[in-house]
Amino acid sequence: MYDTLWLNANLATMRSGAAPYGAIHDGAIGIAGGKIAWVGARAELPGEAEKLAQEVCDAERAWITPGLVDCHTHLVYAGNRANEFEMRLGGATYEDIARAGGGIVSTVRKTRDASDIELATTAAARLKRLMDEGVTTIEIKSGYGLDMDTELRMLRVARMLGSTAPVTVKTTFLGAHALPEEYKGRPDAYIDFVADEVLPAAAQAGLADAVDAFCEVIGFTPAQTIRVFDAAGAHGLPVKLHADQRSDFGGAALAARYKALSADHLEFAGEPGIAAMGKAGTVGVLLPGAFYFLREKQLPPVDAMRRHGVPIALATDSNPGSSPLLSILLAMNLACTLFRLTPEEALAGITRNGAKALGMGGTHGTIEAGKAADLAFWQVGSPGELAYAMGANPCVKVVRAGEAS
Ligand code: DI6
Ligand code: FE
């Protein structure tokens, strides 16, 4: 007996290897205990609908996809960087602004000064925008505290968002995001502080589900990243990496070497690193919002990712500096328009592969029996419209853990 049986819908199950989008026309979904109990063509239901379920619901010919997964965000922070947007339009580069004390460290100053209430309220408003577009799982990083108190506060706020809204929040410790002013000129000492003090505190408090680092010329070196990755491993935490965003710095290969859940950005990743990711099962997360907003020119190696079987995920990278983006649907359109992904690859990037990038591929990301009953309902003629219509939001219903939210 199902708790709920949804009828009169087309299903984009996003199961790989099946029909495009894993599509099932005139499909049915049986839900029990917050999980998918049965999915398939209505004609193949194992009995009369009314006898199968406590409640039979009419999806009114909507397309139903898995609940969307935004697998890379910096959603918790204070203030904004609109002033830098104007500076860059006046010719300043992202590096110029970072070296002049702007960039990440300017958000750090505001975030350290912000109360928990301010951090939670501003992040909750951003989260609602994403949830209104069908996001049911989201990853939220720290990285704007860069000291013990604020890094842990950011992670607590992220955890609290997941306990007060119908969304699954996965937290990522990103203490190695930038060098704080008090450690200017002493990056190794800062990495020691991150690896030996803050990361252990976050792990022991159960505040982090994964660990990330910004491996880049204006971030941290591969050797410093290894220090952080080894500390993550010592505390049983998986890793992910901001990799090769602005130079081929060996990030993709390093992520693969550590069997990272994902390597993210990847615009400058070389084929050897991509091949290593394919062998390691590391997901490639593309972040077209940052590419677009920073007016980058170097495209990520999408063809190499396809050839080496690297699962391609997508995310908003929502953050105040490089990607103030609060639309996962627009992220799909940017990925198709700028990176030439197909609409099906783009939808897989925010469902099946987005879940894989968070280590959740076994429980989320496709409409399959045994997985979480996280679903998004769309008033569209085909799932390809989701990446096509810029600025539209055809999401008409969201179900999370079987309950309409
Ligand atoms: N890469 C990015 O694009 C963001 N962080 C990172 O490591 C930028 C974050 C910011 O500019 O505030
Ligand atoms: Fe990021």
GROMACS .gro file of C-alpha atoms and ligand atoms in nm:
model
  418
    1MET     CA    1   0.000   0.000   0.000
    2TYR     CA    2   0.144   0.337  -0.103
    3ASP     CA    3   0.090   0.654   0.100
    4THR     CA    4   0.053   0.849  -0.223
    5LEU     CA    5   0.016   0.754  -0.589
    6TRP     CA    6   0.079   1.025  -0.848
    7LEU     CA    7  -0.095   0.974  -1.187
    8ASN     CA    8  -0.147   1.171  -1.512
    9ALA     CA    9   0.218   1.282  -1.550
   10ASN     CA   10   0.511   1.244  -1.784
   11LEU     CA   11   0.823   1.139  -1.596
   12ALA     CA   12   1.182   1.249  -1.662
   13THR     CA   13   1.333   0.984  -1.434
   14MET     CA   14   1.690   1.085  -1.536
   15ARG     CA   15   1.797   0.721  -1.508
   16SER     CA   16   2.109   0.680  -1.721
   17GLY     CA   17   2.110   0.435  -2.010
   18ALA     CA   18   1.734   0.454  -2.058
   19ALA     CA   19   1.542   0.668  -2.310
   20PRO     CA   20   1.638   1.039  -2.334
   21TYR     CA   21   1.574   1.191  -1.988
   22GLY     CA   22   1.475   0.837  -1.881
   23ALA     CA   23   1.133   0.952  -1.997
   24ILE     CA   24   0.814   0.757  -1.920
   25HIS     CA   25   0.496   0.901  -2.081
   26ASP     CA   26   0.170   0.869  -1.887
   27GLY     CA   27   0.366   0.746  -1.589
   28ALA     CA   28   0.286   0.678  -1.224
   29ILE     CA   29   0.486   0.715  -0.901
   30GLY     CA   30   0.396   0.528  -0.582
   31ILE     CA   31   0.541   0.677  -0.261
   32ALA     CA   32   0.568   0.508   0.079
   33GLY     CA   33   0.755   0.630   0.388
   34GLY     CA   34   0.908   0.925   0.203
   35LYS     CA   35   1.065   0.699  -0.058
   36ILE     CA   36   0.972   0.597  -0.410
   37ALA     CA   37   0.805   0.255  -0.385
   38TRP     CA   38   0.709   0.213  -0.750
   39VAL     CA   39   0.765   0.404  -1.074
   40GLY     CA   40   0.663   0.314  -1.429
   41ALA     CA   41   0.398   0.345  -1.696
   42ARG     CA   42   0.045   0.378  -1.552
   43ALA     CA   43  -0.064   0.085  -1.770
   44GLU     CA   44   0.182  -0.137  -1.581
   45LEU     CA   45   0.058  -0.052  -1.230
   46PRO     CA   46   0.032  -0.371  -1.021
   47GLY     CA   47  -0.341  -0.317  -0.951
   48GLU     CA   48  -0.623  -0.060  -0.941
   49ALA     CA   49  -0.498   0.284  -0.837
   50GLU     CA   50  -0.761   0.333  -0.563
   51LYS     CA   51  -0.674  -0.005  -0.410
   52LEU     CA   52  -0.297   0.063  -0.424
   53ALA     CA   53  -0.274   0.393  -0.233
   54GLN     CA   54  -0.417   0.584   0.064
   55GLU     CA   55  -0.425   0.895  -0.158
   56VAL     CA   56  -0.435   0.909  -0.541
   57CYS     CA   57  -0.319   1.246  -0.677
   58ASP     CA   58  -0.359   1.398  -1.024
   59ALA     CA   59  -0.039   1.559  -1.158
   60GLU     CA   60  -0.250   1.735  -1.424
   61ARG     CA   61  -0.019   1.633  -1.711
   62ALA     CA   62   0.288   1.797  -1.556
   63TRP     CA   63   0.638   1.673  -1.630
   64ILE     CA   64   0.793   1.535  -1.310
   65THR     CA   65   1.172   1.536  -1.258
   66PRO     CA   66   1.379   1.435  -0.957
   67GLY     CA   67   1.404   1.720  -0.705
   68LEU     CA   68   1.688   1.946  -0.823
   69VAL     CA   69   2.034   1.938  -0.662
   70ASP     CA   70   2.247   2.254  -0.637
   71CYS     CA   71   2.579   2.084  -0.549
   72HIS     CA   72   2.805   2.390  -0.510
   73THR     CA   73   2.704   2.709  -0.327
   74HIS     CA   74   2.853   2.967  -0.091
   75LEU     CA   75   2.504   3.067   0.025
   76VAL     CA   76   2.592   3.189   0.377
   77TYR     CA   77   2.765   3.529   0.381
   78ALA     CA   78   2.707   3.895   0.471
   79GLY     CA   79   2.694   4.200   0.245
   80ASN     CA   80   2.750   4.194  -0.131
   81ARG     CA   81   3.018   4.295  -0.381
   82ALA     CA   82   2.815   4.507  -0.626
   83ASN     CA   83   3.088   4.774  -0.601
   84GLU     CA   84   3.342   4.529  -0.745
   85PHE     CA   85   3.104   4.451  -1.029
   86GLU     CA   86   3.122   4.819  -1.120
   87MET     CA   87   3.505   4.822  -1.076
   88ARG     CA   88   3.546   4.526  -1.309
   89LEU     CA   89   3.322   4.691  -1.568
   90GLY     CA   90   3.567   4.979  -1.540
   91GLY     CA   91   3.854   4.744  -1.634
   92ALA     CA   92   3.983   4.607  -1.301
   93THR     CA   93   4.054   4.229  -1.303
   94TYR     CA   94   3.937   3.981  -1.041
   95GLU     CA   95   4.303   3.943  -0.933
   96ASP     CA   96   4.355   4.323  -0.915
   97ILE     CA   97   4.055   4.350  -0.682
   98ALA     CA   98   4.166   4.052  -0.470
   99ARG     CA   99   4.522   4.193  -0.434
  100ALA     CA  100   4.382   4.536  -0.340
  101GLY     CA  101   4.211   4.380  -0.037
  102GLY     CA  102   3.876   4.335  -0.209
  103GLY     CA  103   3.733   4.003  -0.317
  104ILE     CA  104   3.683   3.718  -0.076
  105VAL     CA  105   3.851   3.893   0.220
  106SER     CA  106   3.611   4.186   0.197
  107THR     CA  107   3.319   3.944   0.237
  108VAL     CA  108   3.513   3.784   0.524
  109ARG     CA  109   3.522   4.115   0.712
  110LYS     CA  110   3.145   4.162   0.675
  111THR     CA  111   3.066   3.799   0.761
  112ARG     CA  112   3.279   3.806   1.079
  113ASP     CA  113   3.088   4.117   1.191
  114ALA     CA  114   2.744   3.972   1.109
  115SER     CA  115   2.523   3.809   1.375
  116ASP     CA  116   2.393   3.452   1.337
  117ILE     CA  117   2.045   3.597   1.279
  118GLU     CA  118   2.170   3.817   0.994
  119LEU     CA  119   2.361   3.528   0.834
  120ALA     CA  120   2.060   3.296   0.868
  121THR     CA  121   1.801   3.547   0.747
  122THR     CA  122   1.993   3.654   0.437
  123ALA     CA  123   2.087   3.295   0.346
  124ALA     CA  124   1.727   3.175   0.400
  125ALA     CA  125   1.600   3.435   0.152
  126ARG     CA  126   1.852   3.315  -0.108
  127LEU     CA  127   1.765   2.952  -0.034
  128LYS     CA  128   1.393   3.021  -0.089
  129ARG     CA  129   1.465   3.153  -0.440
  130LEU     CA  130   1.640   2.825  -0.525
  131MET     CA  131   1.371   2.611  -0.363
  132ASP     CA  132   1.102   2.795  -0.560
  133GLU     CA  133   1.275   2.654  -0.872
  134GLY     CA  134   1.253   2.294  -0.748
  135VAL     CA  135   1.580   2.258  -0.550
  136THR     CA  136   1.535   1.991  -0.280
  137THR     CA  137   1.904   1.927  -0.204
  138ILE     CA  138   2.175   2.194  -0.171
  139GLU     CA  139   2.540   2.206  -0.072
  140ILE     CA  140   2.649   2.504   0.136
  141LYS     CA  141   3.014   2.586   0.205
  142SER     CA  142   3.187   2.781   0.478
  143GLY     CA  143   3.485   2.993   0.368
  144TYR     CA  144   3.392   3.350   0.455
  145GLY     CA  145   3.496   3.324   0.819
  146LEU     CA  146   3.859   3.205   0.796
  147ASP     CA  147   3.874   3.204   1.176
  148MET     CA  148   3.753   2.941   1.424
  149ASP     CA  149   3.439   3.118   1.546
  150THR     CA  150   3.301   3.238   1.213
  151GLU     CA  151   3.380   2.921   1.016
  152LEU     CA  152   3.189   2.714   1.272
  153ARG     CA  153   2.906   2.971   1.288
  154MET     CA  154   2.866   2.955   0.907
  155LEU     CA  155   2.840   2.575   0.918
  156ARG     CA  156   2.590   2.589   1.208
  157VAL     CA  157   2.375   2.837   1.013
  158ALA     CA  158   2.385   2.605   0.710
  159ARG     CA  159   2.283   2.308   0.925
  160MET     CA  160   2.000   2.515   1.076
  161LEU     CA  161   1.868   2.604   0.728
  162GLY     CA  162   1.833   2.233   0.658
  163SER     CA  163   1.645   2.172   0.982
  164THR     CA  164   1.391   2.450   0.932
  165ALA     CA  165   1.310   2.421   0.559
  166PRO     CA  166   1.199   2.123   0.340
  167VAL     CA  167   1.544   2.086   0.183
  168THR     CA  168   1.843   1.857   0.241
  169VAL     CA  169   2.154   2.061   0.320
  170LYS     CA  170   2.502   1.912   0.282
  171THR     CA  171   2.773   2.124   0.442
  172THR     CA  172   3.131   2.163   0.322
  173PHE     CA  173   3.419   2.309   0.523
  174LEU     CA  174   3.610   2.554   0.300
  175GLY     CA  175   3.851   2.711   0.548
  176ALA     CA  176   4.115   2.698   0.271
  177HIS     CA  177   3.921   2.952   0.062
  178ALA     CA  178   4.151   3.253   0.097
  179LEU     CA  179   4.431   3.389   0.321
  180PRO     CA  180   4.284   3.607   0.597
  181GLU     CA  181   4.446   3.944   0.663
  182GLU     CA  182   4.591   3.835   0.998
  183TYR     CA  183   4.793   3.564   0.818
  184LYS     CA  184   4.913   3.791   0.533
  185GLY     CA  185   5.240   3.652   0.392
  186ARG     CA  186   5.211   3.336   0.609
  187PRO     CA  187   5.002   3.090   0.401
  188ASP     CA  188   5.163   2.778   0.546
  189ALA     CA  189   5.090   2.895   0.901
  190TYR     CA  190   4.729   2.956   0.802
  191ILE     CA  191   4.701   2.611   0.644
  192ASP     CA  192   4.839   2.462   0.969
  193PHE     CA  193   4.566   2.649   1.160
  194VAL     CA  194   4.300   2.522   0.917
  195ALA     CA  195   4.424   2.161   0.909
  196ASP     CA  196   4.520   2.121   1.276
  197GLU     CA  197   4.256   2.334   1.452
  198VAL     CA  198   3.948   2.448   1.259
  199LEU     CA  199   3.888   2.139   1.043
  200PRO     CA  200   3.913   1.903   1.348
  201ALA     CA  201   3.673   2.127   1.544
  202ALA     CA  202   3.421   2.126   1.258
  203ALA     CA  203   3.454   1.749   1.219
  204GLN     CA  204   3.421   1.675   1.593
  205ALA     CA  205   3.111   1.897   1.612
  206GLY     CA  206   2.956   1.707   1.320
  207LEU     CA  207   2.925   2.034   1.126
  208ALA     CA  208   3.093   1.930   0.800
  209ASP     CA  209   2.994   1.659   0.551
  210ALA     CA  210   3.295   1.725   0.324
  211VAL     CA  211   3.605   1.944   0.291
  212ASP     CA  212   3.694   2.173  -0.002
  213ALA     CA  213   3.986   2.403  -0.091
  214PHE     CA  214   4.058   2.675  -0.348
  215CYS     CA  215   4.360   2.536  -0.532
  216GLU     CA  216   4.468   2.827  -0.751
  217VAL     CA  217   4.749   3.081  -0.804
  218ILE     CA  218   4.548   3.337  -0.603
  219GLY     CA  219   4.435   3.063  -0.362
  220PHE     CA  220   4.640   2.775  -0.218
  221THR     CA  221   4.909   2.554  -0.373
  222PRO     CA  222   4.870   2.181  -0.440
  223ALA     CA  223   5.106   2.114  -0.144
  224GLN     CA  224   4.889   2.326   0.088
  225THR     CA  225   4.576   2.160  -0.052
  226ILE     CA  226   4.729   1.819   0.027
  227ARG     CA  227   4.775   1.928   0.391
  228VAL     CA  228   4.402   2.004   0.408
  229PHE     CA  229   4.302   1.686   0.223
  230ASP     CA  230   4.513   1.469   0.454
  231ALA     CA  231   4.350   1.633   0.758
  232ALA     CA  232   4.007   1.565   0.604
  233GLY     CA  233   4.099   1.199   0.555
  234ALA     CA  234   4.222   1.176   0.915
  235HIS     CA  235   3.871   1.285   1.024
  236GLY     CA  236   3.688   1.054   0.781
  237LEU     CA  237   3.561   1.338   0.561
  238PRO     CA  238   3.545   1.319   0.179
  239VAL     CA  239   3.694   1.602  -0.024
  240LYS     CA  240   3.602   1.824  -0.319
  241LEU     CA  241   3.809   2.094  -0.486
  242HIS     CA  242   3.784   2.433  -0.656
  243ALA     CA  243   4.016   2.318  -0.934
  244ASP     CA  244   4.188   2.478  -1.237
  245GLN     CA  245   3.944   2.769  -1.250
  246ARG     CA  246   4.197   3.030  -1.370
  247SER     CA  247   4.507   2.823  -1.454
  248ASP     CA  248   4.610   2.459  -1.507
  249PHE     CA  249   4.735   2.426  -1.151
  250GLY     CA  250   4.708   2.047  -1.129
  251GLY     CA  251   4.381   2.062  -0.934
  252ALA     CA  252   4.189   1.805  -1.139
  253ALA     CA  253   4.469   1.547  -1.110
  254LEU     CA  254   4.505   1.615  -0.736
  255ALA     CA  255   4.130   1.574  -0.682
  256ALA     CA  256   4.142   1.244  -0.872
  257ARG     CA  257   4.440   1.127  -0.668
  258TYR     CA  258   4.233   1.177  -0.351
  259LYS     CA  259   3.920   1.022  -0.513
  260ALA     CA  260   3.746   1.350  -0.444
  261LEU     CA  261   3.367   1.356  -0.470
  262SER     CA  262   3.409   1.634  -0.724
  263ALA     CA  263   3.645   1.881  -0.887
  264ASP     CA  264   3.472   2.209  -0.963
  265HIS     CA  265   3.515   2.488  -1.224
  266LEU     CA  266   3.780   2.304  -1.440
  267GLU     CA  267   3.804   2.569  -1.717
  268PHE     CA  268   4.182   2.520  -1.739
  269ALA     CA  269   4.199   2.149  -1.655
  270GLY     CA  270   4.420   1.953  -1.896
  271GLU     CA  271   4.323   1.619  -2.051
  272PRO     CA  272   4.550   1.414  -1.816
  273GLY     CA  273   4.365   1.552  -1.516
  274ILE     CA  274   4.027   1.485  -1.675
  275ALA     CA  275   4.134   1.130  -1.764
  276ALA     CA  276   4.245   1.076  -1.403
  277MET     CA  277   3.906   1.203  -1.282
  278GLY     CA  278   3.733   0.954  -1.513
  279LYS     CA  279   3.936   0.668  -1.364
  280ALA     CA  280   3.879   0.787  -1.007
  281GLY     CA  281   3.502   0.841  -1.045
  282THR     CA  282   3.539   1.209  -0.951
  283VAL     CA  283   3.247   1.420  -1.073
  284GLY     CA  284   3.325   1.733  -1.278
  285VAL     CA  285   3.111   2.025  -1.155
  286LEU     CA  286   3.075   2.305  -1.409
  287LEU     CA  287   2.991   2.653  -1.278
  288PRO     CA  288   2.876   2.863  -1.576
  289GLY     CA  289   2.757   3.149  -1.355
  290ALA     CA  290   3.116   3.234  -1.253
  291PHE     CA  291   3.241   3.190  -1.612
  292TYR     CA  292   2.971   3.427  -1.738
  293PHE     CA  293   2.991   3.684  -1.457
  294LEU     CA  294   3.373   3.709  -1.472
  295ARG     CA  295   3.354   3.716  -1.856
  296GLU     CA  296   3.599   3.425  -1.878
  297LYS     CA  297   3.715   3.306  -2.219
  298GLN     CA  298   3.864   2.961  -2.151
  299LEU     CA  299   3.588   2.698  -2.187
  300PRO     CA  300   3.597   2.387  -1.964
  301PRO     CA  301   3.701   2.065  -2.147
  302VAL     CA  302   3.350   1.926  -2.190
  303ASP     CA  303   3.441   1.697  -2.483
  304ALA     CA  304   3.729   1.547  -2.281
  305MET     CA  305   3.491   1.496  -1.987
  306ARG     CA  306   3.249   1.313  -2.217
  307ARG     CA  307   3.526   1.100  -2.368
  308HIS     CA  308   3.669   1.001  -2.030
  309GLY     CA  309   3.328   0.927  -1.875
  310VAL     CA  310   3.351   1.205  -1.617
  311PRO     CA  311   2.996   1.264  -1.485
  312ILE     CA  312   2.912   1.630  -1.556
  313ALA     CA  313   2.730   1.816  -1.279
  314LEU     CA  314   2.619   2.181  -1.275
  315ALA     CA  315   2.563   2.427  -0.993
  316THR     CA  316   2.498   2.796  -0.929
  317ASP     CA  317   2.822   2.853  -0.728
  318SER     CA  318   2.600   3.118  -0.564
  319ASN     CA  319   2.843   3.363  -0.399
  320PRO     CA  320   2.874   3.743  -0.376
  321GLY     CA  321   3.193   3.778  -0.579
  322SER     CA  322   3.212   3.558  -0.885
  323SER     CA  323   2.858   3.420  -0.923
  324PRO     CA  324   2.574   3.611  -0.752
  325LEU     CA  325   2.332   3.367  -0.920
  326LEU     CA  326   2.012   3.245  -0.758
  327SER     CA  327   1.858   3.050  -1.046
  328ILE     CA  328   1.949   2.686  -1.106
  329LEU     CA  329   1.739   2.699  -1.425
  330LEU     CA  330   1.945   2.990  -1.559
  331ALA     CA  331   2.260   2.792  -1.468
  332MET     CA  332   2.131   2.520  -1.702
  333ASN     CA  333   2.071   2.769  -1.984
  334LEU     CA  334   2.421   2.919  -1.937
  335ALA     CA  335   2.576   2.570  -1.944
  336CYS     CA  336   2.403   2.494  -2.274
  337THR     CA  337   2.457   2.834  -2.433
  338LEU     CA  338   2.817   2.890  -2.318
  339PHE     CA  339   2.956   2.537  -2.263
  340ARG     CA  340   2.745   2.363  -2.533
  341LEU     CA  341   2.596   2.103  -2.301
  342THR     CA  342   2.278   1.943  -2.433
  343PRO     CA  343   1.960   2.020  -2.236
  344GLU     CA  344   1.954   1.656  -2.121
  345GLU     CA  345   2.315   1.680  -1.996
  346ALA     CA  346   2.224   2.002  -1.819
  347LEU     CA  347   1.926   1.842  -1.642
  348ALA     CA  348   2.140   1.540  -1.550
  349GLY     CA  349   2.390   1.793  -1.409
  350ILE     CA  350   2.139   1.918  -1.150
  351THR     CA  351   1.981   1.580  -1.074
  352ARG     CA  352   2.169   1.249  -1.116
  353ASN     CA  353   2.521   1.394  -1.136
  354GLY     CA  354   2.458   1.673  -0.887
  355ALA     CA  355   2.362   1.405  -0.634
  356LYS     CA  356   2.676   1.205  -0.720
  357ALA     CA  357   2.890   1.516  -0.657
  358LEU     CA  358   2.757   1.512  -0.298
  359GLY     CA  359   2.806   1.138  -0.249
  360MET     CA  360   2.426   1.095  -0.266
  361GLY     CA  361   2.400   0.903  -0.595
  362GLY     CA  362   2.261   0.597  -0.416
  363THR     CA  363   1.968   0.780  -0.257
  364HIS     CA  364   1.889   1.089  -0.468
  365GLY     CA  365   1.908   1.231  -0.819
  366THR     CA  366   1.682   0.993  -1.016
  367ILE     CA  367   1.320   0.874  -0.992
  368GLU     CA  368   1.382   0.510  -0.902
  369ALA     CA  369   1.231   0.271  -0.648
  370GLY     CA  370   1.417   0.293  -0.317
  371LYS     CA  371   1.535   0.651  -0.363
  372ALA     CA  372   1.412   0.958  -0.180
  373ALA     CA  373   1.071   1.079  -0.300
  374ASP     CA  374   1.207   1.425  -0.387
  375LEU     CA  375   1.021   1.544  -0.698
  376ALA     CA  376   0.967   1.865  -0.892
  377PHE     CA  377   0.658   1.920  -1.112
  378TRP     CA  378   0.684   2.138  -1.423
  379GLN     CA  379   0.421   2.295  -1.651
  380VAL     CA  380   0.626   2.240  -1.970
  381GLY     CA  381   0.570   2.056  -2.297
  382SER     CA  382   0.905   1.874  -2.268
  383PRO     CA  383   1.192   1.857  -2.017
  384GLY     CA  384   1.418   2.035  -2.268
  385GLU     CA  385   1.220   2.355  -2.204
  386LEU     CA  386   1.377   2.378  -1.856
  387ALA     CA  387   1.717   2.479  -1.999
  388TYR     CA  388   1.562   2.684  -2.282
  389ALA     CA  389   1.335   2.940  -2.116
  390MET     CA  390   1.554   3.213  -1.962
  391GLY     CA  391   1.399   3.376  -1.656
  392ALA     CA  392   1.087   3.157  -1.662
  393ASN     CA  393   1.001   2.940  -1.363
  394PRO     CA  394   0.758   2.665  -1.473
  395CYS     CA  395   0.785   2.481  -1.139
  396VAL     CA  396   0.430   2.422  -1.016
  397LYS     CA  397   0.487   2.186  -0.724
  398VAL     CA  398   0.770   2.038  -0.514
  399VAL     CA  399   0.751   1.713  -0.318
  400ARG     CA  400   1.025   1.640  -0.066
  401ALA     CA  401   1.048   1.308   0.116
  402GLY     CA  402   0.700   1.234  -0.018
  403GLU     CA  403   0.538   1.550   0.122
  404ALA     CA  404   0.424   1.838  -0.100
  405SER     CA  405   0.606   2.149   0.026
  406DI6     N1  406   3.624   3.053  -0.668
  406DI6     C1  407   3.525   3.136  -0.694
  406DI6     O1  408   3.484   3.169  -0.803
  406DI6     C2  409   3.469   3.182  -0.564
  406DI6     N2  410   3.550   3.117  -0.471
  406DI6     C3  411   3.639   3.043  -0.534
  406DI6     O2  412   3.719   2.973  -0.478
  406DI6     C4  413   3.478   3.330  -0.548
  406DI6     C5  414   3.422   3.369  -0.416
  406DI6     C6  415   3.420   3.521  -0.399
  406DI6     O3  416   3.470   3.592  -0.490
  406DI6     O4  417   3.365   3.565  -0.296
  407FE      FE  418   3.278   2.818  -0.549
   0.00000   0.00000   0.00000
